[in-house]
Amino acid sequence: MRSMHTAVRAANRLTARWASEVRAGTVFSAAGVWPLLALLADGAAGAAREELEEALGLPARQAGSAAREFLAVLTGIDGLSCALGLWTARCVELREEWAAGLPVGAHGVLTGDPGADGRALDAWAAERTGGAIGRVRVEPTPDTSLVVASALVLGADWEVPFEGHFGSWLGRHDRAGLVREVPDLDGVAVARTGAGAVTRVVVRGVSRVDVHLLLGTERMGPGEVLGAGTGLVSGALDAVPGSRLPEGEAGPGLYVFKRRTHTPEPPSLSLFTVEFTLRTEHDLLASRDLFGLTTAARDTPGAAPFPGVSRTPLVLDRARQSMTATFGAEGFRAAAVTTFAAVYQGRSPEEPPYETTRAMACFDRPFGLLTVHRESGLVLAAGWVVDPAPLAGDEGGHVADAPAE
């Protein structure tokens, strides 16, 4: 039990570290990254192991068991499903003691055909997230030797649903607004930080998954507000509950007042907010210091930062997270897929002795087309494709993506 709490605290610490770097609209899941870092730390050595330890917030010797316990915690959360996947090239022989800690059935094979391997990874992501994320965004290459990925899907229905109304946003009144009233004055609280005050409203879910809405002063940046939120969750920061707040402007966006009623009514909290959907792509290697991946991703001849994973010298060359989250009248929905890909440095002694030639056509960016009459060579139509048809069941209006990171 103690080690489970240690893993949760360590993952929340990574959330706080990541939140401190936020500068624009985004959504991310450190819970999807942390167990993968822990599995890598379990098989790492030297400087790579030390850097991963610092990012994880616990000793690497505990990382393997902590990762397994953390995944068990995720599995036990109502409304959340999680999956772990591992794919290796045939030339990669995993260390038995490292592979023994992986879930049963998690291990797949990389064929060396980037197109086929990419489609297999995308199919895994789509299946594990119910179609919410259809691409892994880590395009395999012929040299890709190992891929490890996690998928998280969360669905939380509100205990008290919202009602729709015309929402206000930066002075505009054309947003999809939400409003509700609950007899729980302590559903709101105000925290004081060195950067300013932060108002927190907890929106409770029926499956025990809540969403904390955080509003800071206008001068506060995203990292400062999110930092206050993580501090409140960890207990490092105190807050004054709504029932103890003074009348008047009690916090950012929060007013407390008395009112006369014709019948007895309990204290209540009214919340006005907006519907939103966020979709973001994160390049984790763009912040490799944050995730302890500096040495693990260093392209140095002969490098072997993960000798505990495989005898094949492996080095990370891509690490990404794709995530989407929607806050609506009935509940909250989110999905995240995190993927690390490694290539071998030098030729593996187990590499097959033969070689062949393959051609690859991958139409995964804007492309042109011609419709031609074969007999005359007449071009009947021409086009340029930039917006392929959406997947079935995703035919609503386009949603603005948050900036990629």
Tab-separated table of C-alpha atoms in Angstrom:
chain	number	residue	atom	x	y	z
A	1	MET	CA	0.000	0.000	0.000
A	2	ARG	CA	2.826	2.394	0.892
A	3	SER	CA	4.575	1.794	-2.450
A	4	MET	CA	1.288	2.411	-4.270
A	5	HIS	CA	0.939	5.809	-2.598
A	6	THR	CA	4.586	6.507	-3.400
A	7	ALA	CA	3.934	5.874	-7.093
A	8	VAL	CA	0.858	8.108	-7.089
A	9	ARG	CA	2.739	10.929	-5.380
A	10	ALA	CA	5.595	10.552	-7.842
A	11	ALA	CA	3.248	10.698	-10.831
A	12	ASN	CA	1.559	13.796	-9.414
A	13	ARG	CA	5.000	15.341	-8.996
A	14	LEU	CA	5.577	14.818	-12.722
A	15	THR	CA	2.208	16.476	-13.372
A	16	ALA	CA	3.344	19.515	-11.376
A	17	ARG	CA	6.685	19.634	-13.231
A	18	TRP	CA	4.920	19.471	-16.582
A	19	ALA	CA	2.310	22.044	-15.530
A	20	SER	CA	5.051	24.517	-14.643
A	21	GLU	CA	6.035	24.658	-18.315
A	22	VAL	CA	2.546	25.298	-19.705
A	23	ARG	CA	2.272	28.587	-21.578
A	24	ALA	CA	-0.787	28.118	-23.833
A	25	GLY	CA	-3.963	26.092	-24.311
A	26	THR	CA	-3.186	22.387	-23.994
A	27	VAL	CA	-4.136	19.110	-22.339
A	28	PHE	CA	-1.759	16.408	-21.147
A	29	SER	CA	-1.557	13.280	-19.000
A	30	ALA	CA	1.490	12.639	-16.844
A	31	ALA	CA	-0.299	9.474	-15.715
A	32	GLY	CA	0.152	8.150	-19.234
A	33	VAL	CA	3.858	9.013	-19.311
A	34	TRP	CA	4.973	8.053	-15.803
A	35	PRO	CA	4.648	4.231	-15.999
A	36	LEU	CA	6.550	4.190	-19.302
A	37	LEU	CA	9.377	6.223	-17.754
A	38	ALA	CA	9.377	3.813	-14.819
A	39	LEU	CA	9.669	0.772	-17.086
A	40	LEU	CA	12.541	2.414	-18.959
A	41	ALA	CA	14.275	3.334	-15.682
A	42	ASP	CA	14.001	-0.298	-14.573
A	43	GLY	CA	16.161	-1.295	-17.537
A	44	ALA	CA	18.415	1.764	-17.740
A	45	ALA	CA	22.009	2.220	-16.621
A	46	GLY	CA	24.496	5.014	-16.028
A	47	ALA	CA	23.486	8.623	-16.609
A	48	ALA	CA	20.226	7.599	-18.276
A	49	ARG	CA	19.186	5.770	-15.101
A	50	GLU	CA	20.065	8.740	-12.894
A	51	GLU	CA	18.134	11.203	-15.082
A	52	LEU	CA	15.074	8.962	-15.151
A	53	GLU	CA	15.229	8.596	-11.367
A	54	GLU	CA	15.118	12.365	-10.973
A	55	ALA	CA	12.146	12.694	-13.326
A	56	LEU	CA	10.297	9.799	-11.701
A	57	GLY	CA	10.835	10.989	-8.147
A	58	LEU	CA	11.844	7.561	-6.814
A	59	PRO	CA	14.861	5.203	-7.047
A	60	ALA	CA	15.180	3.233	-10.286
A	61	ARG	CA	15.496	-0.023	-8.304
A	62	GLN	CA	11.850	0.488	-7.272
A	63	ALA	CA	10.655	1.636	-10.695
A	64	GLY	CA	9.627	-1.730	-12.161
A	65	SER	CA	7.399	-2.757	-9.257
A	66	ALA	CA	6.109	0.833	-8.911
A	67	ALA	CA	5.090	0.864	-12.593
A	68	ARG	CA	3.140	-2.376	-12.178
A	69	GLU	CA	1.421	-1.117	-9.036
A	70	PHE	CA	0.630	2.181	-10.709
A	71	LEU	CA	-0.989	0.395	-13.662
A	72	ALA	CA	-3.011	-1.640	-11.154
A	73	VAL	CA	-4.204	1.623	-9.582
A	74	LEU	CA	-5.335	2.883	-12.977
A	75	THR	CA	-7.140	-0.373	-13.706
A	76	GLY	CA	-9.067	-0.090	-10.442
A	77	ILE	CA	-10.485	3.381	-11.167
A	78	ASP	CA	-14.164	3.289	-12.181
A	79	GLY	CA	-14.722	4.863	-15.577
A	80	LEU	CA	-11.061	4.562	-16.591
A	81	SER	CA	-9.525	1.920	-18.822
A	82	CYS	CA	-5.820	1.563	-19.478
A	83	ALA	CA	-3.619	-0.570	-21.686
A	84	LEU	CA	0.096	-1.111	-22.167
A	85	GLY	CA	1.638	-2.252	-25.436
A	86	LEU	CA	5.168	-3.307	-26.402
A	87	TRP	CA	6.440	-4.104	-29.883
A	88	THR	CA	9.958	-5.239	-30.734
A	89	ALA	CA	11.838	-6.126	-33.895
A	90	ARG	CA	12.728	-9.794	-34.310
A	91	CYS	CA	16.391	-8.986	-33.717
A	92	VAL	CA	15.677	-7.641	-30.218
A	93	GLU	CA	15.891	-10.173	-27.415
A	94	LEU	CA	14.355	-8.785	-24.238
A	95	ARG	CA	15.851	-9.476	-20.842
A	96	GLU	CA	13.599	-12.059	-19.203
A	97	GLU	CA	13.543	-10.317	-15.823
A	98	TRP	CA	12.449	-7.044	-17.459
A	99	ALA	CA	9.837	-8.597	-19.765
A	100	ALA	CA	8.371	-10.597	-16.872
A	101	GLY	CA	6.901	-7.407	-15.450
A	102	LEU	CA	4.821	-6.638	-18.539
A	103	PRO	CA	1.096	-7.437	-18.729
A	104	VAL	CA	0.183	-10.747	-20.364
A	105	GLY	CA	-0.463	-10.344	-24.078
A	106	ALA	CA	1.155	-6.908	-24.296
A	107	HIS	CA	4.070	-7.964	-26.507
A	108	GLY	CA	3.819	-7.610	-30.294
A	109	VAL	CA	6.262	-7.747	-33.194
A	110	LEU	CA	7.656	-5.045	-35.483
A	111	THR	CA	7.984	-6.312	-39.047
A	112	GLY	CA	10.462	-3.698	-40.281
A	113	ASP	CA	7.910	-2.458	-42.823
A	114	PRO	CA	7.182	1.107	-41.642
A	115	GLY	CA	3.805	1.256	-43.357
A	116	ALA	CA	2.557	-2.019	-41.882
A	117	ASP	CA	3.985	-1.286	-38.445
A	118	GLY	CA	2.470	2.206	-38.447
A	119	ARG	CA	-0.952	0.822	-39.317
A	120	ALA	CA	-0.673	-1.775	-36.544
A	121	LEU	CA	0.207	0.876	-33.954
A	122	ASP	CA	-2.590	3.153	-35.136
A	123	ALA	CA	-5.073	0.267	-34.978
A	124	TRP	CA	-3.958	-0.477	-31.411
A	125	ALA	CA	-4.460	3.164	-30.388
A	126	ALA	CA	-7.892	3.356	-32.030
A	127	GLU	CA	-9.023	0.088	-30.442
A	128	ARG	CA	-7.774	0.988	-26.962
A	129	THR	CA	-9.331	4.474	-27.025
A	130	GLY	CA	-12.601	3.633	-28.743
A	131	GLY	CA	-11.580	5.657	-31.797
A	132	ALA	CA	-10.892	8.841	-29.815
A	133	ILE	CA	-7.245	8.696	-30.926
A	134	GLY	CA	-6.681	7.025	-34.260
A	135	ARG	CA	-2.985	7.708	-34.786
A	136	VAL	CA	0.041	7.100	-32.608
A	137	ARG	CA	2.046	9.935	-34.258
A	138	VAL	CA	5.271	7.961	-33.856
A	139	GLU	CA	5.906	6.848	-37.418
A	140	PRO	CA	8.103	3.730	-37.380
A	141	THR	CA	11.176	3.512	-39.600
A	142	PRO	CA	13.020	0.406	-40.844
A	143	ASP	CA	15.428	0.907	-37.905
A	144	THR	CA	12.735	1.099	-35.210
A	145	SER	CA	13.527	-1.758	-32.837
A	146	LEU	CA	11.269	-1.153	-29.838
A	147	VAL	CA	8.020	0.717	-29.218
A	148	VAL	CA	6.306	0.951	-25.840
A	149	ALA	CA	2.948	2.702	-25.454
A	150	SER	CA	0.205	3.379	-22.944
A	151	ALA	CA	-3.438	4.226	-23.588
A	152	LEU	CA	-5.819	5.815	-21.094
A	153	VAL	CA	-9.536	6.425	-21.605
A	154	LEU	CA	-11.643	8.205	-19.001
A	155	GLY	CA	-15.376	8.734	-18.832
A	156	ALA	CA	-16.912	10.529	-15.860
A	157	ASP	CA	-20.587	11.485	-15.579
A	158	TRP	CA	-21.459	14.372	-13.267
A	159	GLU	CA	-23.368	13.790	-10.062
A	160	VAL	CA	-25.286	16.975	-10.893
A	161	PRO	CA	-25.502	17.659	-14.656
A	162	PHE	CA	-25.280	21.137	-16.113
A	163	GLU	CA	-27.858	23.002	-18.118
A	164	GLY	CA	-26.960	24.776	-21.322
A	165	HIS	CA	-27.130	28.524	-21.813
A	166	PHE	CA	-25.410	31.290	-23.770
A	167	GLY	CA	-21.941	31.460	-22.321
A	168	SER	CA	-19.753	34.498	-21.893
A	169	TRP	CA	-16.118	34.296	-22.902
A	170	LEU	CA	-13.822	37.341	-22.933
A	171	GLY	CA	-16.785	39.627	-23.334
A	172	ARG	CA	-18.404	37.560	-26.079
A	173	HIS	CA	-21.722	35.792	-25.639
A	174	ASP	CA	-21.597	33.233	-28.434
A	175	ARG	CA	-20.040	30.349	-26.523
A	176	ALA	CA	-21.752	27.113	-25.478
A	177	GLY	CA	-22.262	27.886	-21.815
A	178	LEU	CA	-23.053	25.594	-18.894
A	179	VAL	CA	-24.695	26.391	-15.567
A	180	ARG	CA	-25.749	24.415	-12.495
A	181	GLU	CA	-26.539	24.943	-8.823
A	182	VAL	CA	-25.599	22.522	-6.036
A	183	PRO	CA	-26.316	22.700	-2.284
A	184	ASP	CA	-22.630	22.479	-1.456
A	185	LEU	CA	-20.953	25.754	-0.592
A	186	ASP	CA	-17.693	23.944	0.085
A	187	GLY	CA	-17.553	22.798	-3.516
A	188	VAL	CA	-15.611	26.024	-4.022
A	189	ALA	CA	-12.477	27.155	-2.226
A	190	VAL	CA	-9.867	29.895	-2.561
A	191	ALA	CA	-6.128	29.424	-2.194
A	192	ARG	CA	-3.513	32.143	-1.778
A	193	THR	CA	-0.147	31.772	-3.489
A	194	GLY	CA	2.844	34.038	-3.922
A	195	ALA	CA	1.673	34.757	-7.459
A	196	GLY	CA	-1.952	35.483	-6.508
A	197	ALA	CA	-5.254	33.933	-5.475
A	198	VAL	CA	-6.787	30.898	-7.172
A	199	THR	CA	-10.442	29.862	-7.066
A	200	ARG	CA	-11.085	26.121	-7.270
A	201	VAL	CA	-14.453	24.507	-8.021
A	202	VAL	CA	-14.718	20.721	-7.789
A	203	VAL	CA	-17.157	19.132	-10.246
A	204	ARG	CA	-17.899	15.700	-8.848
A	205	GLY	CA	-18.385	12.627	-11.004
A	206	VAL	CA	-20.581	9.639	-10.172
A	207	SER	CA	-17.643	7.261	-10.689
A	208	ARG	CA	-15.496	9.106	-8.197
A	209	VAL	CA	-13.595	10.957	-10.804
A	210	ASP	CA	-13.842	14.718	-10.332
A	211	VAL	CA	-12.739	17.661	-12.421
A	212	HIS	CA	-11.164	20.632	-10.678
A	213	LEU	CA	-11.732	23.959	-12.386
A	214	LEU	CA	-9.100	26.556	-11.485
A	215	LEU	CA	-9.284	30.316	-12.019
A	216	GLY	CA	-6.399	32.593	-11.066
A	217	THR	CA	-5.990	36.335	-11.206
A	218	GLU	CA	-5.547	37.940	-14.603
A	219	ARG	CA	-1.831	38.431	-13.983
A	220	MET	CA	-1.176	34.758	-13.285
A	221	GLY	CA	0.163	32.477	-15.995
A	222	PRO	CA	-1.080	28.941	-16.800
A	223	GLY	CA	1.819	27.324	-14.979
A	224	GLU	CA	1.156	29.311	-11.833
A	225	VAL	CA	-2.550	28.454	-11.752
A	226	LEU	CA	-1.994	24.780	-12.528
A	227	GLY	CA	0.797	24.729	-9.969
A	228	ALA	CA	-1.668	25.934	-7.358
A	229	GLY	CA	-4.069	23.198	-8.380
A	230	THR	CA	-1.456	20.461	-8.011
A	231	GLY	CA	-0.451	21.960	-4.687
A	232	LEU	CA	-4.048	21.731	-3.485
A	233	VAL	CA	-4.331	18.125	-4.600
A	234	SER	CA	-1.096	17.127	-2.871
A	235	GLY	CA	-1.928	19.039	0.308
A	236	ALA	CA	1.108	21.276	-0.056
A	237	LEU	CA	-1.222	24.274	-0.411
A	238	ASP	CA	-4.174	25.135	1.828
A	239	ALA	CA	-7.458	26.666	0.708
A	240	VAL	CA	-10.347	28.380	2.470
A	241	PRO	CA	-13.638	26.515	1.803
A	242	GLY	CA	-16.675	28.395	0.554
A	243	SER	CA	-18.512	28.204	3.885
A	244	ARG	CA	-15.711	30.212	5.535
A	245	LEU	CA	-15.213	32.843	2.843
A	246	PRO	CA	-16.207	36.461	3.501
A	247	GLU	CA	-18.998	38.191	1.627
A	248	GLY	CA	-18.146	40.135	-1.498
A	249	GLU	CA	-15.421	39.357	-4.009
A	250	ALA	CA	-13.920	36.341	-2.250
A	251	GLY	CA	-11.594	35.155	-5.009
A	252	PRO	CA	-10.991	35.349	-8.771
A	253	GLY	CA	-14.388	35.148	-10.446
A	254	LEU	CA	-16.059	34.335	-7.121
A	255	TYR	CA	-18.639	36.407	-5.247
A	256	VAL	CA	-20.261	35.481	-1.932
A	257	PHE	CA	-23.473	37.196	-0.910
A	258	LYS	CA	-26.616	36.804	1.210
A	259	ARG	CA	-30.093	36.659	-0.286
A	260	ARG	CA	-33.661	36.543	1.075
A	261	THR	CA	-35.888	33.538	0.236
A	262	HIS	CA	-39.562	32.668	0.760
A	263	THR	CA	-38.799	29.136	1.950
A	264	PRO	CA	-35.898	27.582	3.851
A	265	GLU	CA	-33.022	26.845	1.460
A	266	PRO	CA	-29.568	25.428	2.177
A	267	PRO	CA	-26.465	27.351	1.149
A	268	SER	CA	-25.705	26.736	-2.521
A	269	LEU	CA	-23.052	27.179	-5.164
A	270	SER	CA	-23.866	28.271	-8.710
A	271	LEU	CA	-21.260	27.538	-11.353
A	272	PHE	CA	-21.172	29.170	-14.771
A	273	THR	CA	-18.666	27.788	-17.233
A	274	VAL	CA	-18.365	26.723	-20.876
A	275	GLU	CA	-18.194	23.499	-22.816
A	276	PHE	CA	-14.794	22.765	-24.258
A	277	THR	CA	-12.809	20.222	-26.221
A	278	LEU	CA	-9.018	20.184	-26.301
A	279	ARG	CA	-6.811	18.152	-28.616
A	280	THR	CA	-3.054	18.316	-28.330
A	281	GLU	CA	0.078	16.597	-29.584
A	282	HIS	CA	3.154	16.666	-27.336
A	283	ASP	CA	6.708	15.974	-28.473
A	284	LEU	CA	8.159	14.745	-25.179
A	285	LEU	CA	11.727	14.879	-26.467
A	286	ALA	CA	11.325	18.630	-26.977
A	287	SER	CA	11.372	18.758	-23.150
A	288	ARG	CA	13.711	15.836	-22.568
A	289	ASP	CA	15.152	17.321	-19.362
A	290	LEU	CA	11.655	17.424	-17.866
A	291	PHE	CA	11.151	13.698	-18.474
A	292	GLY	CA	14.703	12.585	-17.709
A	293	LEU	CA	15.371	11.524	-21.291
A	294	THR	CA	18.488	13.523	-22.177
A	295	THR	CA	20.933	10.611	-22.145
A	296	ALA	CA	18.318	8.040	-23.136
A	297	ALA	CA	17.750	9.920	-26.407
A	298	ARG	CA	21.351	10.929	-27.087
A	299	ASP	CA	22.529	9.816	-30.521
A	300	THR	CA	25.996	8.630	-29.536
A	301	PRO	CA	27.724	5.783	-31.421
A	302	GLY	CA	27.838	2.704	-29.249
A	303	ALA	CA	25.349	4.129	-26.744
A	304	ALA	CA	23.377	1.570	-24.763
A	305	PRO	CA	21.345	3.346	-22.078
A	306	PHE	CA	18.969	0.369	-21.573
A	307	PRO	CA	21.074	-2.751	-21.013
A	308	GLY	CA	18.461	-4.077	-18.594
A	309	VAL	CA	15.823	-4.070	-21.345
A	310	SER	CA	17.784	-5.883	-24.070
A	311	ARG	CA	21.280	-6.888	-25.117
A	312	THR	CA	20.610	-4.959	-28.314
A	313	PRO	CA	21.927	-1.374	-27.865
A	314	LEU	CA	18.779	0.776	-27.930
A	315	VAL	CA	18.400	4.555	-27.822
A	316	LEU	CA	15.161	6.569	-27.854
A	317	ASP	CA	14.528	8.587	-30.992
A	318	ARG	CA	10.853	9.558	-30.559
A	319	ALA	CA	8.474	10.102	-27.648
A	320	ARG	CA	5.024	11.597	-28.093
A	321	GLN	CA	1.633	11.932	-26.458
A	322	SER	CA	-1.684	12.495	-28.226
A	323	MET	CA	-4.598	13.565	-26.043
A	324	THR	CA	-8.164	14.784	-26.322
A	325	ALA	CA	-10.514	15.932	-23.554
A	326	THR	CA	-14.118	17.150	-23.595
A	327	PHE	CA	-16.024	18.873	-20.761
A	328	GLY	CA	-19.788	18.848	-21.370
A	329	ALA	CA	-23.162	19.102	-19.698
A	330	GLU	CA	-23.335	15.428	-18.696
A	331	GLY	CA	-19.704	14.648	-17.944
A	332	PHE	CA	-16.052	14.589	-18.904
A	333	ARG	CA	-14.382	12.412	-21.547
A	334	ALA	CA	-10.660	12.093	-22.177
A	335	ALA	CA	-8.243	9.805	-23.996
A	336	ALA	CA	-4.448	9.781	-24.151
A	337	VAL	CA	-1.929	7.640	-26.005
A	338	THR	CA	1.744	7.949	-25.046
A	339	THR	CA	4.401	6.267	-27.199
A	340	PHE	CA	8.162	5.857	-26.944
A	341	ALA	CA	10.146	4.451	-29.879
A	342	ALA	CA	13.749	3.261	-29.803
A	343	VAL	CA	16.230	2.339	-32.518
A	344	TYR	CA	19.312	0.161	-32.261
A	345	GLN	CA	22.757	1.720	-32.324
A	346	GLY	CA	24.977	-0.298	-34.634
A	347	ARG	CA	24.222	-3.742	-35.951
A	348	SER	CA	22.807	-6.267	-33.534
A	349	PRO	CA	24.536	-9.647	-33.496
A	350	GLU	CA	21.096	-11.265	-33.819
A	351	GLU	CA	20.266	-9.315	-36.993
A	352	PRO	CA	19.251	-11.637	-39.878
A	353	PRO	CA	22.069	-12.082	-42.430
A	354	TYR	CA	19.965	-11.412	-45.536
A	355	GLU	CA	18.658	-8.225	-47.059
A	356	THR	CA	15.932	-7.357	-49.538
A	357	THR	CA	14.375	-4.330	-51.187
A	358	ARG	CA	11.043	-2.802	-50.232
A	359	ALA	CA	9.065	0.133	-51.607
A	360	MET	CA	6.887	2.260	-49.333
A	361	ALA	CA	4.056	4.665	-50.182
A	362	CYS	CA	2.617	6.522	-47.227
A	363	PHE	CA	-0.059	9.125	-48.082
A	364	ASP	CA	-0.294	10.759	-44.654
A	365	ARG	CA	0.029	14.438	-45.632
A	366	PRO	CA	-1.543	16.678	-48.328
A	367	PHE	CA	-1.368	15.099	-51.780
A	368	GLY	CA	-2.577	15.691	-55.334
A	369	LEU	CA	-4.632	13.512	-57.700
A	370	LEU	CA	-5.390	13.262	-61.388
A	371	THR	CA	-8.220	11.381	-63.086
A	372	VAL	CA	-6.950	10.349	-66.513
A	373	HIS	CA	-8.596	8.795	-69.569
A	374	ARG	CA	-6.166	5.954	-70.320
A	375	GLU	CA	-6.695	5.780	-74.053
A	376	SER	CA	-6.285	9.465	-74.818
A	377	GLY	CA	-4.304	10.590	-71.817
A	378	LEU	CA	-6.972	13.230	-71.150
A	379	VAL	CA	-7.019	14.519	-67.605
A	380	LEU	CA	-10.658	14.499	-66.507
A	381	ALA	CA	-10.177	15.908	-63.052
A	382	ALA	CA	-7.430	17.090	-60.765
A	383	GLY	CA	-7.395	17.714	-57.046
A	384	TRP	CA	-5.324	18.428	-53.906
A	385	VAL	CA	-6.308	16.572	-50.741
A	386	VAL	CA	-5.765	18.403	-47.439
A	387	ASP	CA	-8.740	17.303	-45.295
A	388	PRO	CA	-9.602	13.559	-45.508
A	389	ALA	CA	-13.059	12.396	-44.473
A	390	PRO	CA	-13.542	11.922	-40.721
A	391	LEU	CA	-13.862	8.534	-39.122
A	392	ALA	CA	-17.372	7.166	-38.795
A	393	GLY	CA	-19.061	8.720	-35.800
A	394	ASP	CA	-16.857	11.824	-35.912
A	395	GLU	CA	-18.794	13.878	-38.399
A	396	GLY	CA	-19.574	16.881	-36.248
A	397	GLY	CA	-18.069	20.322	-36.642
A	398	HIS	CA	-14.349	20.782	-36.531
A	399	VAL	CA	-12.859	21.531	-33.140
A	400	ALA	CA	-9.945	23.914	-32.822
A	401	ASP	CA	-6.843	22.087	-31.679
A	402	ALA	CA	-4.690	23.347	-28.846
A	403	PRO	CA	-1.161	24.266	-29.958
A	404	ALA	CA	1.159	21.322	-30.356
A	405	GLU	CA	4.049	21.121	-27.920
